[in-house]
PDB file of C-alpha atoms in Angstrom:
ATOM      1  CA  MET P   1     -30.201   8.524   6.638  1.00 45.00           C
ATOM      2  CA  PRO P   2     -29.141  10.320   3.435  1.00 50.00           C
ATOM      3  CA  ASP P   3     -25.710  11.905   3.336  1.00 53.00           C
ATOM      4  CA  ASP P   4     -25.512  15.665   3.539  1.00 48.00           C
ATOM      5  CA  ILE P   5     -23.910  15.933   0.112  1.00 50.00           C
ATOM      6  CA  GLN P   6     -21.964  18.975  -0.981  1.00 54.00           C
ATOM      7  CA  THR P   7     -20.869  19.230  -4.577  1.00 61.00           C
ATOM      8  CA  PHE P   8     -17.617  20.737  -5.713  1.00 76.00           C
ATOM      9  CA  PRO P   9     -18.067  21.241  -9.479  1.00 76.00           C
ATOM     10  CA  GLY P  10     -14.856  20.949 -11.466  1.00 86.00           C
ATOM     11  CA  ARG P  11     -12.875  19.772  -8.454  1.00 88.00           C
ATOM     12  CA  PHE P  12     -11.054  17.127 -10.448  1.00 91.00           C
ATOM     13  CA  ARG P  13     -10.698  19.025 -13.712  1.00 92.00           C
ATOM     14  CA  GLY P  14      -7.123  20.073 -12.998  1.00 92.00           C
ATOM     15  CA  PRO P  15      -5.926  16.999 -11.077  1.00 94.00           C
ATOM     16  CA  ALA P  16      -7.341  14.609 -13.721  1.00 95.00           C
ATOM     17  CA  LYS P  17      -4.205  14.731 -15.899  1.00 94.00           C
ATOM     18  CA  PHE P  18      -2.080  13.586 -12.974  1.00 96.00           C
ATOM     19  CA  TYR P  19      -4.190  10.556 -11.988  1.00 95.00           C
ATOM     20  CA  THR P  20      -2.889   8.013 -14.491  1.00 96.00           C
ATOM     21  CA  GLY P  21       0.746   8.783 -13.812  1.00 95.00           C
ATOM     22  CA  GLY P  22       0.424   9.405 -10.098  1.00 96.00           C
ATOM     23  CA  ARG P  23      -2.255   7.312  -8.450  1.00 96.00           C
ATOM     24  CA  PRO P  24      -1.412   3.656  -7.800  1.00 96.00           C
ATOM     25  CA  ASP P  25      -3.416   1.151  -9.764  1.00 95.00           C
ATOM     26  CA  TYR P  26      -5.000  -1.811  -7.984  1.00 98.00           C
ATOM     27  CA  PRO P  27      -3.130  -5.106  -7.653  1.00 98.00           C
ATOM     28  CA  PRO P  28      -4.259  -7.376 -10.475  1.00 97.00           C
ATOM     29  CA  ARG P  29      -4.479 -10.355  -8.092  1.00 98.00           C
ATOM     30  CA  LEU P  30      -6.969  -8.389  -5.967  1.00 98.00           C
ATOM     31  CA  LEU P  31      -9.242  -7.878  -8.935  1.00 98.00           C
ATOM     32  CA  ALA P  32      -8.902 -11.493 -10.008  1.00 98.00           C
ATOM     33  CA  ARG P  33      -9.809 -12.642  -6.517  1.00 98.00           C
ATOM     34  CA  VAL P  34     -12.904 -10.413  -6.477  1.00 98.00           C
ATOM     35  CA  ALA P  35     -13.939 -11.653  -9.893  1.00 98.00           C
ATOM     36  CA  THR P  36     -13.679 -15.248  -8.681  1.00 98.00           C
ATOM     37  CA  LEU P  37     -15.688 -14.588  -5.502  1.00 97.00           C
ATOM     38  CA  VAL P  38     -18.473 -12.747  -7.288  1.00 98.00           C
ATOM     39  CA  GLY P  39     -18.514 -15.218 -10.165  1.00 97.00           C
ATOM     40  CA  GLY P  40     -20.360 -14.965 -13.465  1.00 97.00           C
ATOM     41  CA  LEU P  41     -18.488 -11.940 -14.761  1.00 98.00           C
ATOM     42  CA  GLU P  42     -17.523 -13.731 -17.956  1.00 97.00           C
ATOM     43  CA  ARG P  43     -21.232 -13.519 -18.909  1.00 97.00           C
ATOM     44  CA  GLY P  44     -22.056 -10.363 -16.977  1.00 98.00           C
ATOM     45  CA  ARG P  45     -21.746  -6.612 -16.819  1.00 98.00           C
ATOM     46  CA  VAL P  46     -19.456  -4.598 -14.559  1.00 99.00           C
ATOM     47  CA  LEU P  47     -20.432  -1.032 -13.716  1.00 99.00           C
ATOM     48  CA  ASP P  48     -17.629   1.193 -12.446  1.00 98.00           C
ATOM     49  CA  LEU P  49     -18.931   4.291 -10.653  1.00 98.00           C
ATOM     50  CA  GLY P  50     -16.676   7.309 -10.286  1.00 96.00           C
ATOM     51  CA  THR P  51     -14.408   5.612 -12.775  1.00 97.00           C
ATOM     52  CA  GLY P  52     -11.884   8.456 -12.946  1.00 96.00           C
ATOM     53  CA  PRO P  53      -9.124   7.445 -15.405  1.00 97.00           C
ATOM     54  CA  GLY P  54     -10.566   3.930 -15.581  1.00 98.00           C
ATOM     55  CA  PHE P  55      -8.287   1.926 -13.273  1.00 98.00           C
ATOM     56  CA  LEU P  56     -10.995  -0.513 -12.202  1.00 98.00           C
ATOM     57  CA  ALA P  57     -12.853  -0.509 -15.491  1.00 98.00           C
ATOM     58  CA  LEU P  58      -9.699  -1.486 -17.308  1.00 98.00           C
ATOM     59  CA  GLY P  59      -8.699  -3.924 -14.574  1.00 98.00           C
ATOM     60  CA  PHE P  60     -11.940  -5.860 -14.778  1.00 98.00           C
ATOM     61  CA  ALA P  61     -12.157  -5.804 -18.588  1.00 98.00           C
ATOM     62  CA  PRO P  62     -10.335  -9.145 -18.943  1.00 97.00           C
ATOM     63  CA  HIS P  63     -12.776 -10.766 -16.499  1.00 98.00           C
ATOM     64  CA  ALA P  64     -16.128  -9.421 -17.743  1.00 98.00           C
ATOM     65  CA  ALA P  65     -18.308  -9.634 -20.807  1.00 98.00           C
ATOM     66  CA  GLU P  66     -18.982  -5.876 -20.646  1.00 98.00           C
ATOM     67  CA  VAL P  67     -17.684  -2.945 -18.643  1.00 98.00           C
ATOM     68  CA  ILE P  68     -19.306   0.473 -18.288  1.00 98.00           C
ATOM     69  CA  GLY P  69     -17.491   3.360 -16.612  1.00 98.00           C
ATOM     70  CA  ILE P  70     -19.398   6.386 -15.313  1.00 97.00           C
ATOM     71  CA  ASP P  71     -17.947   9.670 -14.063  1.00 96.00           C
ATOM     72  CA  PRO P  72     -19.307  13.250 -13.771  1.00 94.00           C
ATOM     73  CA  GLU P  73     -16.010  14.904 -14.764  1.00 95.00           C
ATOM     74  CA  PRO P  74     -15.332  15.228 -18.516  1.00 96.00           C
ATOM     75  CA  ALA P  75     -11.574  15.552 -17.970  1.00 95.00           C
ATOM     76  CA  MET P  76     -11.568  12.210 -16.158  1.00 96.00           C
ATOM     77  CA  LEU P  77     -13.545  10.520 -18.900  1.00 98.00           C
ATOM     78  CA  ALA P  78     -11.068  11.899 -21.474  1.00 97.00           C
ATOM     79  CA  GLU P  79      -8.251  10.281 -19.465  1.00 97.00           C
ATOM     80  CA  ALA P  80     -10.188   7.017 -19.306  1.00 98.00           C
ATOM     81  CA  GLU P  81     -10.737   6.986 -23.028  1.00 98.00           C
ATOM     82  CA  ARG P  82      -7.028   7.533 -23.695  1.00 97.00           C
ATOM     83  CA  ASN P  83      -6.087   4.782 -21.282  1.00 98.00           C
ATOM     84  CA  ALA P  84      -8.543   2.331 -22.859  1.00 98.00           C
ATOM     85  CA  ALA P  85      -7.247   3.110 -26.329  1.00 98.00           C
ATOM     86  CA  ALA P  86      -3.651   2.561 -25.174  1.00 97.00           C
ATOM     87  CA  ALA P  87      -4.635  -0.765 -23.619  1.00 96.00           C
ATOM     88  CA  GLY P  88      -6.677  -1.870 -26.637  1.00 97.00           C
ATOM     89  CA  ARG P  89      -9.819  -2.331 -24.493  1.00 96.00           C
ATOM     90  CA  ARG P  90     -13.380  -1.610 -25.561  1.00 95.00           C
ATOM     91  CA  ILE P  91     -15.189  -0.024 -22.645  1.00 98.00           C
ATOM     92  CA  VAL P  92     -18.351   2.098 -22.631  1.00 97.00           C
ATOM     93  CA  TRP P  93     -17.767   5.474 -20.969  1.00 98.00           C
ATOM     94  CA  ARG P  94     -20.690   7.639 -19.827  1.00 97.00           C
ATOM     95  CA  ALA P  95     -21.017  11.007 -18.125  1.00 95.00           C
ATOM     96  CA  GLY P  96     -23.202  10.838 -15.046  1.00 94.00           C
ATOM     97  CA  THR P  97     -23.505  10.372 -11.323  1.00 91.00           C
ATOM     98  CA  ALA P  98     -24.207   7.397  -9.084  1.00 89.00           C
ATOM     99  CA  GLU P  99     -27.383   8.962  -7.736  1.00 85.00           C
ATOM    100  CA  THR P 100     -28.985   9.312 -11.158  1.00 87.00           C
ATOM    101  CA  LEU P 101     -28.209   5.909 -12.614  1.00 92.00           C
ATOM    102  CA  ASP P 102     -30.404   4.798 -15.473  1.00 92.00           C
ATOM    103  CA  PRO P 103     -32.320   1.665 -14.387  1.00 92.00           C
ATOM    104  CA  ALA P 104     -31.928   0.421 -17.957  1.00 94.00           C
ATOM    105  CA  LEU P 105     -28.319  -0.405 -17.037  1.00 96.00           C
ATOM    106  CA  ALA P 106     -29.688  -3.572 -15.388  1.00 96.00           C
ATOM    107  CA  PRO P 107     -28.719  -6.334 -15.081  1.00 98.00           C
ATOM    108  CA  VAL P 108     -25.360  -5.601 -13.480  1.00 98.00           C
ATOM    109  CA  ARG P 109     -23.304  -8.450 -11.968  1.00 99.00           C
ATOM    110  CA  LEU P 110     -20.752  -6.300 -10.135  1.00 99.00           C
ATOM    111  CA  VAL P 111     -20.608  -2.597  -9.251  1.00 99.00           C
ATOM    112  CA  THR P 112     -17.150  -1.303  -8.487  1.00 99.00           C
ATOM    113  CA  ILE P 113     -16.361   2.020  -6.708  1.00 98.00           C
ATOM    114  CA  GLY P 114     -12.736   2.915  -6.308  1.00 97.00           C
ATOM    115  CA  ARG P 115     -11.718   5.690  -3.891  1.00 94.00           C
ATOM    116  CA  ALA P 116     -14.967   7.534  -4.704  1.00 93.00           C
ATOM    117  CA  PHE P 117     -17.801   6.381  -2.414  1.00 95.00           C
ATOM    118  CA  HIS P 118     -17.206   9.360  -0.101  1.00 92.00           C
ATOM    119  CA  TRP P 119     -18.212  11.734  -2.906  1.00 91.00           C
ATOM    120  CA  MET P 120     -21.646  10.113  -3.326  1.00 93.00           C
ATOM    121  CA  ASP P 121     -24.896  10.235  -1.467  1.00 93.00           C
ATOM    122  CA  ARG P 122     -24.103   6.749  -0.287  1.00 95.00           C
ATOM    123  CA  SER P 123     -27.545   5.698   0.914  1.00 95.00           C
ATOM    124  CA  ALA P 124     -29.240   6.976  -2.258  1.00 94.00           C
ATOM    125  CA  THR P 125     -26.565   5.318  -4.386  1.00 96.00           C
ATOM    126  CA  LEU P 126     -27.065   1.923  -2.735  1.00 97.00           C
ATOM    127  CA  ALA P 127     -30.833   2.219  -3.086  1.00 96.00           C
ATOM    128  CA  ARG P 128     -30.373   2.937  -6.772  1.00 96.00           C
ATOM    129  CA  LEU P 129     -27.953   0.016  -7.131  1.00 97.00           C
ATOM    130  CA  ASP P 130     -30.583  -2.280  -5.592  1.00 97.00           C
ATOM    131  CA  LEU P 131     -32.573  -1.639  -8.768  1.00 96.00           C
ATOM    132  CA  VAL P 132     -29.811  -2.559 -11.214  1.00 97.00           C
ATOM    133  CA  VAL P 133     -27.718  -5.252  -9.528  1.00 98.00           C
ATOM    134  CA  GLU P 134     -28.939  -8.707 -10.513  1.00 98.00           C
ATOM    135  CA  ALA P 135     -29.736 -11.461  -8.014  1.00 97.00           C
ATOM    136  CA  GLY P 136     -26.482 -12.712  -6.512  1.00 97.00           C
ATOM    137  CA  GLY P 137     -24.564  -9.669  -7.757  1.00 98.00           C
ATOM    138  CA  ALA P 138     -22.363  -7.530  -5.537  1.00 98.00           C
ATOM    139  CA  VAL P 139     -21.117  -4.023  -4.792  1.00 99.00           C
ATOM    140  CA  ALA P 140     -17.372  -3.674  -4.186  1.00 99.00           C
ATOM    141  CA  LEU P 141     -15.587  -0.688  -2.693  1.00 98.00           C
ATOM    142  CA  PHE P 142     -11.899  -0.457  -3.490  1.00 98.00           C
ATOM    143  CA  ASP P 143      -9.075   1.481  -1.919  1.00 97.00           C
ATOM    144  CA  THR P 144      -5.287   1.503  -1.585  1.00 97.00           C
ATOM    145  CA  LEU P 145      -3.085   2.354   1.337  1.00 96.00           C
ATOM    146  CA  GLN P 146       0.502   2.111   2.491  1.00 97.00           C
ATOM    147  CA  PRO P 147       0.606  -0.092   5.614  1.00 97.00           C
ATOM    148  CA  ASN P 148       2.859   0.924   8.513  1.00 96.00           C
ATOM    149  CA  LEU P 149       5.948  -0.979   7.448  1.00 97.00           C
ATOM    150  CA  ILE P 150       9.616  -0.008   7.363  1.00 96.00           C
ATOM    151  CA  ALA P 151       9.607   0.005   3.553  1.00 96.00           C
ATOM    152  CA  ASN P 152       6.925   2.705   3.695  1.00 98.00           C
ATOM    153  CA  ALA P 153       8.823   5.015   6.058  1.00 98.00           C
ATOM    154  CA  TRP P 154       8.815   7.699   3.356  1.00 98.00           C
ATOM    155  CA  HIS P 155       5.028   7.903   3.302  1.00 98.00           C
ATOM    156  CA  ALA P 156       4.711   9.954   6.520  1.00 98.00           C
ATOM    157  CA  ALA P 157       6.966  12.664   5.018  1.00 98.00           C
ATOM    158  CA  PHE P 158       5.064  12.574   1.737  1.00 98.00           C
ATOM    159  CA  ASN P 159       1.698  12.739   3.473  1.00 98.00           C
ATOM    160  CA  ALA P 160       2.798  15.645   5.628  1.00 98.00           C
ATOM    161  CA  VAL P 161       3.456  17.704   2.488  1.00 98.00           C
ATOM    162  CA  VAL P 162       0.104  16.734   0.987  1.00 97.00           C
ATOM    163  CA  GLU P 163      -1.759  17.619   4.198  1.00 96.00           C
ATOM    164  CA  ARG P 164       0.054  20.942   4.494  1.00 96.00           C
ATOM    165  CA  TYR P 165      -1.011  21.933   0.984  1.00 95.00           C
ATOM    166  CA  GLY P 166      -4.504  20.603   1.656  1.00 93.00           C
ATOM    167  CA  ALA P 167      -5.101  22.766   4.726  1.00 90.00           C
ATOM    168  CA  ALA P 168      -7.218  25.203   2.715  1.00 84.00           C
ATOM    169  CA  ASP P 169      -9.267  22.529   0.942  1.00 82.00           C
ATOM    170  CA  PRO P 170     -12.949  23.604   0.939  1.00 83.00           C
ATOM    171  CA  ALA P 171     -14.035  19.961   1.003  1.00 81.00           C
ATOM    172  CA  ARG P 172     -12.293  19.072   4.293  1.00 80.00           C
ATOM    173  CA  GLY P 173     -15.543  19.162   6.272  1.00 77.00           C
ATOM    174  CA  HIS P 174     -17.377  16.984   3.791  1.00 80.00           C
ATOM    175  CA  LEU P 175     -14.546  14.413   3.673  1.00 72.00           C
ATOM    176  CA  ALA P 176     -14.419  14.168   7.476  1.00 73.00           C
ATOM    177  CA  ALA P 177     -18.153  13.499   7.641  1.00 72.00           C
ATOM    178  CA  ALA P 178     -18.262  10.975   4.765  1.00 75.00           C
ATOM    179  CA  SER P 179     -16.649   8.096   6.614  1.00 78.00           C
ATOM    180  CA  ASP P 180     -17.856   4.804   8.131  1.00 90.00           C
ATOM    181  CA  HIS P 181     -18.804   3.177   4.862  1.00 95.00           C
ATOM    182  CA  ASP P 182     -19.571  -0.075   6.720  1.00 96.00           C
ATOM    183  CA  ALA P 183     -22.404   1.515   8.634  1.00 96.00           C
ATOM    184  CA  VAL P 184     -23.950   2.763   5.393  1.00 96.00           C
ATOM    185  CA  LEU P 185     -23.641  -0.669   3.795  1.00 98.00           C
ATOM    186  CA  LEU P 186     -25.132  -2.413   6.840  1.00 98.00           C
ATOM    187  CA  ALA P 187     -28.166  -0.143   6.603  1.00 97.00           C
ATOM    188  CA  SER P 188     -28.685  -0.991   2.933  1.00 98.00           C
ATOM    189  CA  ALA P 189     -29.895  -4.005   0.976  1.00 98.00           C
ATOM    190  CA  PHE P 190     -26.233  -4.963   0.528  1.00 98.00           C
ATOM    191  CA  ARG P 191     -25.564  -5.693   4.162  1.00 98.00           C
ATOM    192  CA  HIS P 192     -23.504  -8.916   3.969  1.00 98.00           C
ATOM    193  CA  ILE P 193     -19.912  -7.668   3.981  1.00 98.00           C
ATOM    194  CA  GLU P 194     -16.613  -9.421   3.258  1.00 98.00           C
ATOM    195  CA  ARG P 195     -13.088  -8.008   2.844  1.00 98.00           C
ATOM    196  CA  ILE P 196     -10.050  -8.923   0.775  1.00 97.00           C
ATOM    197  CA  SER P 197      -6.564  -7.405   0.897  1.00 98.00           C
ATOM    198  CA  VAL P 198      -3.545  -7.964  -1.281  1.00 98.00           C
ATOM    199  CA  LEU P 199      -0.101  -6.540  -0.549  1.00 98.00           C
ATOM    200  CA  GLU P 200       2.218  -5.786  -3.462  1.00 97.00           C
ATOM    201  CA  GLN P 201       5.790  -4.551  -3.433  1.00 97.00           C
ATOM    202  CA  ARG P 202       6.626  -1.828  -5.902  1.00 97.00           C
ATOM    203  CA  HIS P 203       9.583   0.377  -6.889  1.00 97.00           C
ATOM    204  CA  THR P 204       8.005   3.806  -7.324  1.00 98.00           C
ATOM    205  CA  PRO P 205       9.752   6.729  -9.060  1.00 98.00           C
ATOM    206  CA  VAL P 206       9.863   9.956  -7.064  1.00 99.00           C
ATOM    207  CA  GLU P 207       8.447  11.785 -10.062  1.00 98.00           C
ATOM    208  CA  ARG P 208       5.401   9.520  -9.975  1.00 98.00           C
ATOM    209  CA  LEU P 209       4.881  10.556  -6.379  1.00 98.00           C
ATOM    210  CA  VAL P 210       5.106  14.197  -7.457  1.00 98.00           C
ATOM    211  CA  ASP P 211       2.235  13.451  -9.852  1.00 98.00           C
ATOM    212  CA  ARG P 212       0.451  11.621  -7.034  1.00 98.00           C
ATOM    213  CA  ALA P 213       0.597  14.729  -4.874  1.00 98.00           C
ATOM    214  CA  TYR P 214      -0.831  16.818  -7.744  1.00 97.00           C
ATOM    215  CA  SER P 215      -3.599  14.193  -8.226  1.00 96.00           C
ATOM    216  CA  PHE P 216      -5.017  14.971  -4.777  1.00 95.00           C
ATOM    217  CA  ALA P 217      -7.576  17.706  -5.404  1.00 92.00           C
ATOM    218  CA  LYS P 218      -7.170  18.912  -1.837  1.00 93.00           C
ATOM    219  CA  THR P 219      -3.642  20.153  -2.612  1.00 95.00           C
ATOM    220  CA  TRP P 220      -5.118  22.586  -5.128  1.00 92.00           C
ATOM    221  CA  GLY P 221      -6.853  24.583  -2.355  1.00 84.00           C
ATOM    222  CA  GLY P 222     -10.068  24.992  -4.289  1.00 78.00           C
ATOM    223  CA  GLN P 223      -8.330  26.409  -7.387  1.00 78.00           C
ATOM    224  CA  LEU P 224      -9.795  24.532 -10.337  1.00 77.00           C
ATOM    225  CA  ASP P 225      -7.120  25.158 -12.969  1.00 82.00           C
ATOM    226  CA  THR P 226      -4.063  26.478 -11.145  1.00 87.00           C
ATOM    227  CA  PRO P 227      -1.574  23.842  -9.885  1.00 89.00           C
ATOM    228  CA  PRO P 228      -0.215  24.506  -6.390  1.00 91.00           C
ATOM    229  CA  GLN P 229       3.073  26.392  -6.591  1.00 94.00           C
ATOM    230  CA  GLY P 230       6.010  24.743  -4.849  1.00 96.00           C
ATOM    231  CA  LEU P 231       4.354  21.380  -4.343  1.00 97.00           C
ATOM    232  CA  ALA P 232       6.688  19.439  -6.636  1.00 98.00           C
ATOM    233  CA  GLU P 233       9.801  20.871  -4.989  1.00 98.00           C
ATOM    234  CA  ASP P 234       8.501  20.129  -1.529  1.00 98.00           C
ATOM    235  CA  VAL P 235       7.624  16.527  -2.390  1.00 99.00           C
ATOM    236  CA  ARG P 236      11.081  15.947  -3.889  1.00 99.00           C
ATOM    237  CA  ALA P 237      12.743  17.456  -0.805  1.00 99.00           C
ATOM    238  CA  ALA P 238      10.668  15.336   1.571  1.00 99.00           C
ATOM    239  CA  LEU P 239      11.468  12.123  -0.310  1.00 99.00           C
ATOM    240  CA  ARG P 240      15.192  12.815  -0.859  1.00 98.00           C
ATOM    241  CA  PRO P 241      16.318  10.967   2.344  1.00 98.00           C
ATOM    242  CA  TYR P 242      14.410   7.832   1.273  1.00 98.00           C
ATOM    243  CA  ALA P 243      15.115   7.682  -2.457  1.00 98.00           C
ATOM    244  CA  VAL P 244      17.698   5.534  -4.179  1.00 97.00           C
ATOM    245  CA  ASP P 245      18.367   6.286  -7.849  1.00 98.00           C
ATOM    246  CA  GLY P 246      15.211   8.365  -7.961  1.00 98.00           C
ATOM    247  CA  HIS P 247      12.917   5.636  -6.589  1.00 98.00           C
ATOM    248  CA  VAL P 248      11.412   4.617  -3.233  1.00 98.00           C
ATOM    249  CA  SER P 249      10.294   1.170  -2.157  1.00 97.00           C
ATOM    250  CA  GLU P 250       6.559   1.033  -1.718  1.00 98.00           C
ATOM    251  CA  ILE P 251       4.453  -1.758  -0.256  1.00 98.00           C
ATOM    252  CA  LEU P 252       0.946  -1.102  -1.431  1.00 98.00           C
ATOM    253  CA  GLU P 253      -2.116  -2.704   0.122  1.00 98.00           C
ATOM    254  CA  GLY P 254      -5.051  -2.937  -2.193  1.00 98.00           C
ATOM    255  CA  HIS P 255      -8.269  -3.822  -0.454  1.00 97.00           C
ATOM    256  CA  ALA P 256     -11.846  -4.480  -1.401  1.00 98.00           C
ATOM    257  CA  THR P 257     -15.004  -4.412   0.668  1.00 98.00           C
ATOM    258  CA  LEU P 258     -17.594  -6.659  -0.992  1.00 99.00           C
ATOM    259  CA  ALA P 259     -21.283  -6.377  -0.174  1.00 98.00           C
ATOM    260  CA  TRP P 260     -24.126  -8.681  -1.167  1.00 98.00           C
ATOM    261  CA  ARG P 261     -27.801  -8.948  -0.359  1.00 98.00           C
ATOM    262  CA  PRO P 262     -27.732 -11.574   2.461  1.00 97.00           C
ATOM    263  CA  ASP P 263     -30.791 -13.521   1.315  1.00 94.00           C
ATOM    264  CA  GLU P 264     -29.150 -14.255  -2.052  1.00 91.00           C
ATOM    265  CA  LEU P 265     -26.080 -16.014  -0.682  1.00 85.00           C
ATOM    266  CA  GLY P 266     -25.858 -19.777  -0.962  1.00 70.00           C
TER     267      GLY P 266
END
């Protein structure tokens, strides 16, 4: 059944400039493991949908012959271009959406979607990907979280601030409904599912977590260009009991859900 998709034009225009500094990138060992499992990337194309500032596109660039990043938000693509230039990577960036993919992008060995599948018409996207993913290729959904460990005790206080500022988010209803990605995958051509997780210990500056809070569009309360007043001060206050020399310990779990067509597996 197609998702009841609501669009929120310009939602990420303001938060885009906080993504690179605030959002955690994915553990490199996770991406290397996915590249090994999928195989053939050294001769193949990676397509990163909802690329944002290009975390996954840049992360897979060392593993793939070609990487294409697609995003509907011009401000995000501008961030991605800056990040690629800083990293010395040649990546093709395109404006567009998952639901309107050009079939001429085929053949694609791996499609990556990082923290963005919930914004797509998931069933329509997977049907479209069935047209461009080559035989034996895969779709991989990526996310990050902070597992319930003592080192991450600060996260509850941080998240409480983010949720308080996000109470007026006009997309709350959509986000609540766009869950259960597994069910959507199991109803698609890509219904063989495997998971990988990698835990990585980090020493995260409080100011990076301030940027992380700003990077969540929900904290902007539907205001496209006006940063939420008081958010930075509230994040700093919430983290003060946990910070040492302006940093907190963070154990990040990066995880990937890989999906293949079952009849193409060896």
